[in-house]
CSV table of C-alpha atoms and ligand atoms in Angstrom, one decimal:
chain,number,residue,atom,x,y,z
A,22,MET,CA,94.3,59.2,70.4
A,23,LYS,CA,96.1,59.2,73.9
A,24,ASP,CA,95.2,59.0,77.6
A,25,VAL,CA,95.9,62.2,79.1
A,26,ILE,CA,96.1,63.5,82.7
A,27,VAL,CA,96.2,67.2,83.5
A,28,ILE,CA,97.2,68.1,86.8
A,29,GLY,CA,95.5,71.5,88.0
A,30,GLY,CA,91.8,72.3,87.2
A,31,GLY,CA,92.6,76.0,86.8
A,32,VAL,CA,91.8,78.0,83.7
A,33,ILE,CA,95.1,76.7,82.2
A,34,GLY,CA,94.1,73.1,83.1
A,35,MET,CA,90.4,73.3,81.9
A,36,CYS,CA,91.2,74.9,78.8
A,37,SER,CA,93.9,72.5,78.1
A,38,ALA,CA,91.3,69.9,78.7
A,39,TYR,CA,89.0,71.5,76.5
A,40,TYR,CA,91.4,71.8,73.6
A,41,LEU,CA,92.9,67.9,74.3
A,42,ALA,CA,89.4,66.6,74.3
A,43,ARG,CA,88.3,68.2,71.2
A,44,GLU,CA,91.3,67.0,69.3
A,45,GLY,CA,90.0,63.3,70.3
A,46,HIS,CA,92.3,62.3,73.5
A,47,ARG,CA,90.6,60.7,76.6
A,48,VAL,CA,91.3,63.4,79.3
A,49,THR,CA,91.4,63.3,83.1
A,50,VAL,CA,91.7,66.3,85.3
A,51,LEU,CA,93.1,65.9,88.9
A,52,ASP,CA,92.8,69.1,91.4
A,53,THR,CA,93.3,69.2,95.0
A,54,SER,CA,90.6,71.5,95.6
A,55,ASP,CA,87.0,71.3,94.8
A,56,MET,CA,87.6,73.7,91.7
A,57,SER,CA,85.3,76.6,93.0
A,58,LYS,CA,87.3,79.4,94.3
A,59,GLY,CA,91.1,79.7,93.3
A,60,CYS,CA,93.3,82.2,91.5
A,61,SER,CA,90.9,81.4,88.2
A,62,PHE,CA,87.8,82.4,89.7
A,63,GLY,CA,88.2,85.8,91.6
A,64,ASN,CA,90.6,87.5,89.3
A,65,ALA,CA,89.9,90.5,87.4
A,66,GLY,CA,88.8,88.9,83.9
A,67,LEU,CA,90.8,91.2,81.7
A,68,ILE,CA,91.6,89.9,78.4
A,69,VAL,CA,94.9,92.0,77.5
A,70,PRO,CA,96.8,92.0,74.1
A,71,SER,CA,97.6,95.3,75.4
A,72,HIS,CA,100.0,93.7,78.3
A,73,ILE,CA,103.1,93.2,75.9
A,74,ILE,CA,105.6,93.8,78.2
A,75,PRO,CA,106.7,91.0,80.8
A,76,LEU,CA,106.7,91.5,84.5
A,77,ALA,CA,110.8,91.3,84.3
A,78,GLN,CA,111.5,94.7,82.7
A,79,PRO,CA,114.0,97.4,83.0
A,80,GLY,CA,112.9,99.4,86.0
A,81,MET,CA,111.0,96.8,87.8
A,82,ILE,CA,113.4,96.3,90.5
A,83,ALA,CA,113.9,99.6,91.4
A,84,GLN,CA,110.2,100.5,91.5
A,85,GLY,CA,109.7,97.2,93.7
A,86,VAL,CA,112.3,98.3,96.2
A,87,ARG,CA,110.5,101.9,96.0
A,88,TRP,CA,107.1,100.0,96.8
A,89,MET,CA,108.6,97.9,99.5
A,90,PHE,CA,109.0,100.8,101.8
A,91,ASN,CA,105.2,101.8,101.6
A,92,PRO,CA,102.8,99.6,103.5
A,93,GLN,CA,99.8,100.6,101.2
A,94,SER,CA,101.8,99.8,97.9
A,95,PRO,CA,100.7,97.4,95.2
A,96,PHE,CA,103.7,95.4,95.5
A,97,TYR,CA,105.7,93.7,98.1
A,98,VAL,CA,108.3,90.8,98.5
A,99,LYS,CA,107.7,88.7,101.7
A,100,PRO,CA,111.4,88.6,103.0
A,101,ARG,CA,112.3,85.1,103.9
A,102,PHE,CA,115.9,83.6,103.9
A,103,ASP,CA,115.6,80.7,101.4
A,104,ARG,CA,117.3,79.8,98.4
A,105,GLU,CA,114.1,79.7,96.3
A,106,LEU,CA,113.3,83.3,96.7
A,107,PHE,CA,117.0,84.3,96.5
A,108,SER,CA,117.3,82.4,93.1
A,109,TRP,CA,114.2,83.7,91.8
A,110,GLY,CA,114.9,87.2,92.4
A,111,TRP,CA,118.3,87.1,90.8
A,112,GLN,CA,117.0,85.5,87.7
A,113,PHE,CA,114.3,88.0,87.6
A,114,TYR,CA,116.9,90.7,88.1
A,115,ARG,CA,118.9,89.3,85.1
A,116,ASN,CA,115.8,88.8,82.9
A,117,SER,CA,114.9,92.6,83.5
A,118,THR,CA,116.6,93.8,80.3
A,119,ARG,CA,115.5,95.8,77.2
A,120,LYS,CA,116.5,92.8,75.0
A,121,HIS,CA,114.4,90.3,77.0
A,122,VAL,CA,111.5,92.8,76.8
A,123,GLU,CA,112.0,93.1,72.6
A,124,ARG,CA,112.2,89.4,72.4
A,125,ALA,CA,108.9,89.0,74.7
A,126,MET,CA,106.9,91.9,73.0
A,127,PRO,CA,105.9,89.9,69.8
A,128,ALA,CA,105.7,86.4,71.2
A,129,LEU,CA,103.2,87.8,73.8
A,130,LYS,CA,101.3,89.9,71.3
A,131,ASP,CA,100.6,86.7,69.1
A,132,LEU,CA,99.8,84.6,72.3
A,133,SER,CA,97.4,87.2,73.2
A,134,LEU,CA,95.7,87.5,69.8
A,135,LEU,CA,95.3,83.8,69.4
A,136,SER,CA,93.7,83.8,72.8
A,137,LYS,CA,91.4,86.5,71.9
A,138,GLU,CA,90.0,84.8,68.5
A,139,LEU,CA,89.6,81.9,70.7
A,140,TYR,CA,87.6,83.5,73.2
A,141,ARG,CA,85.5,84.9,70.4
A,142,ASP,CA,84.6,81.2,69.1
A,143,LEU,CA,83.9,80.2,72.7
A,144,ALA,CA,81.7,83.3,73.4
A,145,ARG,CA,79.9,82.7,70.0
A,146,GLN,CA,78.7,79.1,71.4
A,147,ASN,CA,77.4,80.4,74.4
A,148,ASN,CA,78.2,83.9,75.8
A,149,SER,CA,77.2,82.8,79.7
A,150,PHE,CA,80.6,84.3,80.7
A,151,PHE,CA,79.9,88.0,79.5
A,152,TYR,CA,82.7,88.4,77.2
A,153,ASP,CA,82.9,91.9,75.7
A,154,GLU,CA,85.3,93.9,73.6
A,155,LYS,CA,85.2,97.3,74.9
A,156,GLY,CA,88.7,97.7,75.5
A,157,LEU,CA,90.7,98.7,78.5
A,158,LEU,CA,91.3,102.3,80.0
A,159,MET,CA,94.5,102.7,81.4
A,160,LEU,CA,93.8,105.7,83.8
A,161,TYR,CA,96.7,108.0,85.2
A,162,ARG,CA,96.9,110.8,87.6
A,163,THR,CA,100.4,112.2,87.4
A,164,GLU,CA,102.5,113.2,84.4
A,165,LYS,CA,105.4,110.6,85.1
A,166,THR,CA,103.0,107.7,85.1
A,167,GLY,CA,101.3,109.3,82.0
A,168,GLU,CA,104.8,109.4,80.3
A,169,GLU,CA,105.5,105.8,81.1
A,170,GLU,CA,102.1,104.7,79.8
A,171,ARG,CA,102.4,106.7,76.5
A,172,HIS,CA,105.6,105.0,75.9
A,173,VAL,CA,104.3,101.4,76.5
A,174,ALA,CA,101.2,102.5,74.3
A,175,GLU,CA,103.6,103.7,71.4
A,176,GLU,CA,105.4,100.4,71.4
A,177,ALA,CA,101.9,98.5,71.3
A,178,LYS,CA,101.1,100.8,68.4
A,179,LYS,CA,104.3,99.6,66.6
A,180,LEU,CA,103.2,96.1,66.9
A,181,GLY,CA,99.9,96.8,65.6
A,182,LEU,CA,97.4,97.3,68.4
A,183,GLU,CA,94.7,99.8,68.1
A,184,VAL,CA,95.5,102.6,70.7
A,185,ASP,CA,93.7,106.1,71.4
A,186,PHE,CA,95.6,108.6,73.5
A,187,LEU,CA,93.2,110.4,75.6
A,188,SER,CA,92.9,113.8,77.6
A,189,ALA,CA,91.0,113.9,80.8
A,190,GLU,CA,88.2,115.2,78.9
A,191,GLU,CA,87.9,112.8,76.5
A,192,VAL,CA,88.1,110.2,79.2
A,193,GLY,CA,85.0,111.9,80.5
A,194,LYS,CA,83.3,111.6,77.3
A,195,LEU,CA,84.0,108.0,76.8
A,196,GLU,CA,83.5,106.9,80.5
A,197,THR,CA,80.0,107.9,81.2
A,198,GLY,CA,79.2,105.3,83.9
A,199,MET,CA,81.4,107.1,86.6
A,200,ASP,CA,83.0,110.4,87.4
A,201,THR,CA,86.7,110.4,86.7
A,202,ASP,CA,89.4,112.5,88.3
A,203,VAL,CA,92.4,111.8,85.8
A,204,LEU,CA,95.0,113.6,83.8
A,205,GLY,CA,94.6,111.3,80.9
A,206,GLY,CA,94.4,107.8,79.5
A,207,ILE,CA,95.2,105.3,77.1
A,208,HIS,CA,92.4,103.4,75.5
A,209,TYR,CA,93.6,99.9,74.3
A,210,LYS,CA,90.8,99.0,72.0
A,211,SER,CA,92.3,95.4,71.3
A,212,ASP,CA,91.2,94.3,75.1
A,213,ALA,CA,88.2,92.6,76.3
A,214,HIS,CA,86.8,91.3,79.6
A,215,LEU,CA,84.6,88.7,81.0
A,216,TYR,CA,83.2,87.3,84.1
A,217,PRO,CA,86.0,84.8,85.3
A,218,ASN,CA,83.7,83.0,87.7
A,219,LYS,CA,81.1,82.1,84.8
A,220,PHE,CA,83.8,81.4,82.3
A,221,MET,CA,85.1,78.5,84.6
A,222,LYS,CA,81.3,77.3,84.8
A,223,PHE,CA,81.1,77.6,81.0
A,224,ILE,CA,84.3,75.7,80.5
A,225,ARG,CA,83.8,73.1,82.9
A,226,ASP,CA,80.0,72.6,81.1
A,227,GLU,CA,81.8,72.3,77.9
A,228,ILE,CA,84.4,69.7,79.0
A,229,LEU,CA,81.9,67.4,80.7
A,230,LYS,CA,80.1,67.5,77.3
A,231,GLU,CA,83.5,66.4,75.7
A,232,GLY,CA,83.7,63.4,77.9
A,233,VAL,CA,86.4,64.8,80.1
A,234,ILE,CA,86.7,63.1,83.8
A,235,LEU,CA,87.4,65.6,86.5
A,236,LYS,CA,88.5,64.7,89.7
A,237,GLY,CA,88.2,67.2,92.6
A,238,ASN,CA,89.8,66.9,95.9
A,239,THR,CA,92.4,64.6,94.3
A,240,ALA,CA,95.9,65.7,95.2
A,241,VAL,CA,98.9,64.5,93.0
A,242,LYS,CA,101.8,63.9,95.5
A,243,ASP,CA,104.2,61.9,93.5
A,244,PHE,CA,105.1,60.4,90.1
A,245,LEU,CA,106.6,57.0,88.9
A,246,ILE,CA,108.8,57.6,86.1
A,247,LYS,CA,110.5,54.7,84.0
A,248,GLU,CA,113.1,55.4,81.5
A,249,ASN,CA,112.2,59.2,81.1
A,250,THR,CA,108.8,58.7,81.0
A,251,ILE,CA,105.9,59.3,83.5
A,252,ARG,CA,104.0,56.2,84.1
A,253,THR,CA,101.9,56.7,86.8
A,254,VAL,CA,100.8,59.7,89.2
A,255,ILE,CA,100.2,59.2,92.9
A,256,THR,CA,97.6,60.7,94.5
A,257,ASP,CA,95.9,60.6,97.8
A,258,LYS,CA,92.9,58.8,96.1
A,259,GLY,CA,94.9,56.4,94.3
A,260,ASP,CA,97.3,55.9,91.1
A,261,PHE,CA,96.5,57.2,87.6
A,262,ASN,CA,98.2,55.8,84.3
A,263,ALA,CA,98.2,57.9,81.4
A,264,ASP,CA,100.2,58.3,78.0
A,265,ALA,CA,100.7,61.9,78.5
A,266,PHE,CA,100.6,64.6,81.5
A,267,VAL,CA,100.2,68.2,81.5
A,268,LEU,CA,101.7,70.0,84.4
A,269,ALA,CA,99.3,73.1,84.9
A,270,SER,CA,99.1,73.5,88.7
A,271,GLY,CA,99.6,77.3,88.9
A,272,ALA,CA,101.5,78.7,91.9
A,273,TRP,CA,102.1,75.0,93.0
A,274,SER,CA,103.8,74.2,90.1
A,275,ALA,CA,107.6,74.6,91.3
A,276,HIS,CA,106.9,72.0,93.8
A,277,MET,CA,105.4,69.5,91.3
A,278,ALA,CA,108.5,70.1,88.6
A,279,LYS,CA,110.9,69.4,91.7
A,280,ARG,CA,109.4,66.0,92.3
A,281,LEU,CA,110.0,65.3,88.5
A,282,GLY,CA,113.6,66.3,88.7
A,283,LEU,CA,113.1,69.7,87.0
A,284,ARG,CA,113.9,73.3,88.0
A,285,LEU,CA,111.0,75.8,87.6
A,286,PRO,CA,111.8,79.0,89.0
A,287,LEU,CA,108.0,80.1,90.0
A,288,LEU,CA,106.9,81.9,93.0
A,289,PRO,CA,103.3,82.7,94.2
A,290,GLY,CA,102.1,86.5,93.8
A,291,LYS,CA,99.3,86.9,96.1
A,292,GLY,CA,96.6,89.2,94.9
A,293,TYR,CA,93.1,90.3,96.4
A,294,SER,CA,89.8,91.2,94.9
A,295,PHE,CA,86.3,92.2,96.1
A,296,THR,CA,83.1,92.1,93.9
A,297,LEU,CA,79.9,94.6,94.5
A,298,LYS,CA,77.1,92.8,93.6
A,299,ASN,CA,74.4,94.8,91.5
A,300,ALA,CA,76.5,97.6,91.8
A,301,GLU,CA,74.1,100.6,91.1
A,302,LYS,CA,76.6,102.6,89.8
A,303,ARG,CA,79.7,101.0,87.7
A,304,PRO,CA,82.0,102.0,84.8
A,305,LEU,CA,80.9,101.0,81.1
A,306,HIS,CA,84.7,100.3,80.7
A,307,PRO,CA,86.9,98.1,82.3
A,308,ALA,CA,90.2,100.0,83.8
A,309,ILE,CA,93.5,99.9,85.4
A,310,LEU,CA,94.0,102.8,87.9
A,311,CYS,CA,97.6,103.1,87.0
A,312,GLU,CA,99.5,104.7,90.0
A,313,GLY,CA,97.6,102.4,92.6
A,314,LYS,CA,97.8,99.3,89.8
A,315,VAL,CA,94.2,98.4,90.8
A,316,SER,CA,91.9,96.9,88.2
A,317,VAL,CA,88.4,97.8,87.8
A,318,THR,CA,86.2,95.4,85.8
A,319,PRO,CA,82.1,95.8,85.2
A,320,MET,CA,81.3,92.1,85.0
A,321,GLY,CA,77.5,92.0,84.0
A,322,GLU,CA,75.4,93.7,87.0
A,323,ASP,CA,78.6,93.2,89.2
A,324,LEU,CA,81.5,95.1,89.6
A,325,ARG,CA,85.1,93.7,90.6
A,326,PHE,CA,88.2,95.8,91.9
A,327,GLY,CA,91.3,93.7,92.3
A,328,GLY,CA,94.9,94.5,93.3
A,329,THR,CA,98.3,93.8,94.8
A,330,MET,CA,101.1,91.8,94.0
A,331,GLU,CA,102.9,89.9,97.1
A,332,ILE,CA,105.5,87.8,96.2
A,333,THR,CA,105.2,85.0,99.0
A,334,HIS,CA,104.3,81.5,99.6
A,335,THR,CA,101.0,79.5,99.0
A,336,ARG,CA,100.5,78.9,102.8
A,337,ASP,CA,100.0,82.7,103.3
A,338,GLY,CA,96.6,83.2,103.5
A,339,ARG,CA,96.6,86.4,105.6
A,340,ILE,CA,94.8,89.5,104.4
A,341,ASN,CA,96.9,92.5,104.3
A,342,THR,CA,94.3,95.2,105.6
A,343,ASN,CA,97.1,98.0,104.8
A,344,ARG,CA,97.4,97.0,101.4
A,345,LEU,CA,93.5,96.8,100.8
A,346,ARG,CA,93.3,100.6,101.9
A,347,GLY,CA,95.9,101.6,99.3
A,348,ILE,CA,93.2,99.8,96.9
A,349,ILE,CA,90.2,101.9,98.6
A,350,ASP,CA,92.2,105.0,98.5
A,351,THR,CA,93.3,104.5,95.0
A,352,ILE,CA,89.7,104.0,93.9
A,353,ARG,CA,88.3,106.9,95.9
A,354,SER,CA,91.0,109.5,94.0
A,355,PHE,CA,90.4,108.0,90.6
A,356,TYR,CA,86.5,108.2,91.1
A,357,PRO,CA,85.5,111.0,93.4
A,358,GLY,CA,82.0,110.6,94.6
A,359,PHE,CA,82.0,107.0,94.3
A,360,GLU,CA,80.9,105.6,97.8
A,361,ILE,CA,83.2,102.8,98.9
A,362,LYS,CA,84.2,101.6,101.9
A,363,LEU,CA,86.8,98.9,103.1
A,364,PRO,CA,85.0,95.4,102.7
A,365,ASP,CA,85.0,93.2,105.7
A,366,LYS,CA,87.4,90.4,105.7
A,367,LYS,CA,84.9,87.6,104.8
A,368,ASP,CA,84.3,89.3,101.5
A,369,ILE,CA,87.7,89.5,100.3
A,370,TRP,CA,89.0,87.2,98.0
A,371,TYR,CA,92.7,86.3,97.3
A,372,GLY,CA,94.7,84.0,94.8
A,373,PHE,CA,98.3,83.1,94.1
A,374,ARG,CA,99.3,84.1,90.5
A,375,PRO,CA,102.1,81.6,89.3
A,376,CYS,CA,105.0,84.1,88.8
A,377,THR,CA,108.3,83.0,86.5
A,378,SER,CA,111.6,84.8,87.0
A,379,SER,CA,111.3,85.6,83.2
A,380,GLY,CA,108.0,87.2,83.6
A,381,LEU,CA,106.7,84.7,80.7
A,382,PRO,CA,104.4,81.7,81.1
A,383,VAL,CA,106.1,78.2,80.3
A,384,ILE,CA,104.0,76.3,77.7
A,385,SER,CA,106.6,73.7,76.7
A,386,GLY,CA,107.4,70.2,76.4
A,387,THR,CA,110.8,68.8,78.4
A,388,GLU,CA,113.6,67.0,76.8
A,389,LYS,CA,114.0,65.2,79.9
A,390,ILE,CA,110.8,63.7,80.2
A,391,PRO,CA,109.5,63.7,76.5
A,392,ASN,CA,105.7,62.7,77.7
A,393,LEU,CA,105.1,65.7,80.0
A,394,VAL,CA,103.8,69.2,79.1
A,395,ILE,CA,104.4,72.1,81.3
A,396,ALA,CA,101.8,74.9,81.1
A,397,THR,CA,102.0,77.3,83.8
A,398,GLY,CA,103.5,80.7,85.2
A,399,HIS,CA,101.0,82.9,83.4
A,400,ALA,CA,101.3,85.3,86.4
A,401,MET,CA,98.7,88.4,85.6
A,402,MET,CA,97.6,87.0,82.3
A,403,GLY,CA,96.3,83.5,83.1
A,404,VAL,CA,92.7,84.0,82.1
A,405,SER,CA,93.8,86.0,79.2
A,406,LEU,CA,96.3,83.5,77.7
A,407,ALA,CA,94.4,80.6,78.8
A,408,PRO,CA,92.6,79.3,75.6
A,409,ALA,CA,95.9,79.7,73.5
A,410,THR,CA,97.7,78.0,76.0
A,411,GLY,CA,95.3,75.2,76.0
A,412,LYS,CA,95.4,74.9,72.3
A,413,LEU,CA,99.1,74.7,72.1
A,414,VAL,CA,99.2,72.1,74.7
A,415,SER,CA,96.8,69.9,72.7
A,416,GLU,CA,98.8,70.5,69.5
A,417,MET,CA,102.1,69.8,71.5
A,418,ILE,CA,100.6,66.4,72.9
A,419,SER,CA,99.1,65.6,69.4
A,420,GLY,CA,102.4,66.1,67.7
A,421,LYS,CA,101.0,68.9,65.4
A,422,LYS,CA,102.9,71.9,64.6
A,423,THR,CA,101.7,74.8,67.0
A,424,SER,CA,99.5,77.9,65.8
A,425,VAL,CA,102.3,80.2,67.2
A,426,ARG,CA,105.5,80.0,67.9
A,427,THR,CA,106.8,79.0,71.4
A,428,GLU,CA,110.5,79.7,71.7
A,429,MET,CA,109.9,82.2,74.4
A,430,PHE,CA,107.8,80.0,76.4
A,431,GLY,CA,110.4,77.3,77.3
A,432,ILE,CA,111.0,76.2,80.7
A,433,ASN,CA,114.6,77.8,80.5
A,434,THR,CA,113.7,81.2,78.6
B,530,FAD,C1,93.7,89.9,92.0
B,530,FAD,C2,94.1,89.3,90.6
B,530,FAD,C3,93.8,89.7,89.3
B,530,FAD,C4,93.9,89.0,88.5
B,530,FAD,N1,93.5,89.7,87.3
B,530,FAD,C5,93.9,88.8,86.1
B,530,FAD,C6,93.2,89.5,84.8
B,530,FAD,O1,92.6,90.4,84.8
B,530,FAD,N2,93.7,88.8,83.5
B,530,FAD,C7,94.1,87.6,83.7
B,530,FAD,O2,94.5,87.2,82.5
B,530,FAD,N3,94.6,87.0,84.7
B,530,FAD,C8,94.6,87.8,85.8
B,530,FAD,N4,95.0,87.1,87.0
B,530,FAD,C9,95.8,86.1,87.2
B,530,FAD,C10,95.0,84.8,86.9
B,530,FAD,O3,94.2,84.7,87.7
B,530,FAD,C11,96.0,83.7,87.1
B,530,FAD,O4,97.2,83.9,86.0
B,530,FAD,C12,95.4,82.4,86.6
B,530,FAD,O5,94.1,82.1,87.2
B,530,FAD,C13,96.2,81.2,86.7
B,530,FAD,O6,95.8,80.0,86.5
B,530,FAD,P1,96.3,78.6,86.8
B,530,FAD,O7,95.3,77.6,86.0
B,530,FAD,O8,97.8,78.4,86.0
B,530,FAD,O9,96.3,78.4,88.4
B,530,FAD,P2,95.2,78.0,89.5
B,530,FAD,O10,94.3,78.9,88.8
B,530,FAD,O11,95.8,78.3,90.6
B,530,FAD,O12,94.9,76.3,89.2
B,530,FAD,C14,96.3,75.7,89.6
B,530,FAD,C15,95.3,74.4,90.3
B,530,FAD,O13,96.4,73.4,90.5
B,530,FAD,C16,95.9,72.8,91.6
B,530,FAD,N5,96.9,72.0,92.4
B,530,FAD,C17,97.7,72.7,92.9
B,530,FAD,N6,98.7,71.7,93.4
B,530,FAD,C18,98.2,70.3,93.1
B,530,FAD,C19,98.3,68.9,93.2
B,530,FAD,N7,99.5,68.8,94.0
B,530,FAD,N8,97.5,68.1,92.6
B,530,FAD,C20,96.5,68.2,92.0
B,530,FAD,N9,96.1,69.8,91.7
B,530,FAD,C21,96.7,70.7,92.5
B,530,FAD,C22,95.0,74.0,92.5
B,530,FAD,O14,94.2,73.4,93.5
B,530,FAD,C23,94.6,75.0,91.6
B,530,FAD,O15,93.1,74.4,91.3
B,530,FAD,C24,94.8,88.1,88.5
B,530,FAD,C25,95.2,87.2,89.5
B,530,FAD,C26,94.7,88.0,90.8
B,530,FAD,C27,95.3,87.3,91.9
């Protein structure tokens, strides 16, 4: 049994704490914030075994450059002349190959399916977080996007995922909650969704029952390292000692890694969401409106829309109204007749996805500091992959064989 400190109380840190505590370790979670509204709360809540292709993929750079010139587009890189952005961009470019995607797909699929199994177990205990296996609809309005989506779906099918290819009429028959104006859709039956804010409450309650100590408003500032081993974390609320440490500080992890003398190419990808409470009209199925990359998730009585990926820095709290207009226009074109207006700024949530230059999460020990496990970089899939990540973290710290292979999730992949 070890004393373990988890740095970061987002969905990855909390799930790590849960599985570590279940293995019998004594766990403390430290977080700068009060752990109530970060990236793990306002996201779209999609559990996506369908997302087998990492962000770093052929064609992504060219598409990204085209989007850069459209102020309403779902993707943007905030230009700045610094080495961190340049080096991340260069590595992202180098990783955007067919070979990388082919290696990543089975690894991502296994990790996702493990996560889904674990979500099922958690929901069986108490489904207070509206876990639901209705699948995911990828809806498209143009032939070009349809062709791309069908191609991805064929790859997913080859890997054994259950996929239906739907015409516009078939989409209408399946999705009776909303009128849709689409050319067609792909139904990934493998996928699920949940209400992230409620999941975060659930997992918090569970880890408190397991005896985990949660310390909010406690910022990790530095580390004391002796003989390649972290002995102590130094925070603004005092020092904490432990036998093992988990770095799960999301979009802030590159900065933390630097303090440990490690290079972690990771940048924040800002995204927005807004939630209609007690929505009178809502779809039965979660969907991605492909051309605008907008997510639509029914969550209990509520309905959440999300979108945009702005590669930026973690001090960037600006709400970009142009991009929100882009989200609203997309919703109007896919769901004609659905009345929606641009929400007030105060009702718009934003969060920073931790995006690595490989497009893959890092779930890994390090040779340089053997009592450290890094668990971050899940970009658009942090919720989806959180229970599996937590389980792997606990297996690594307990010295056990991991449930799935982790070679693709190394720090230098
Ligand atoms: C619009 C949007 C939609 C999304 N939709 C989905 C989706 O449908 N499905 C999905 O799977 N994912 C989705 N995501 C991504 C998902 O939200 C993230 O991948 C996930 O929340 C990352 O979790 P995390 O625990 O790594 O990071 P975070 O939730 O950011 O947690 C990191 C924590 O570390 C703390 N921290 C930082 N620095 C320090 C420090 N020095 N000391 C102590 N604590 C520190 C922070 O305060 C924070 O609480 C979406 C994201 C966005 C923005």
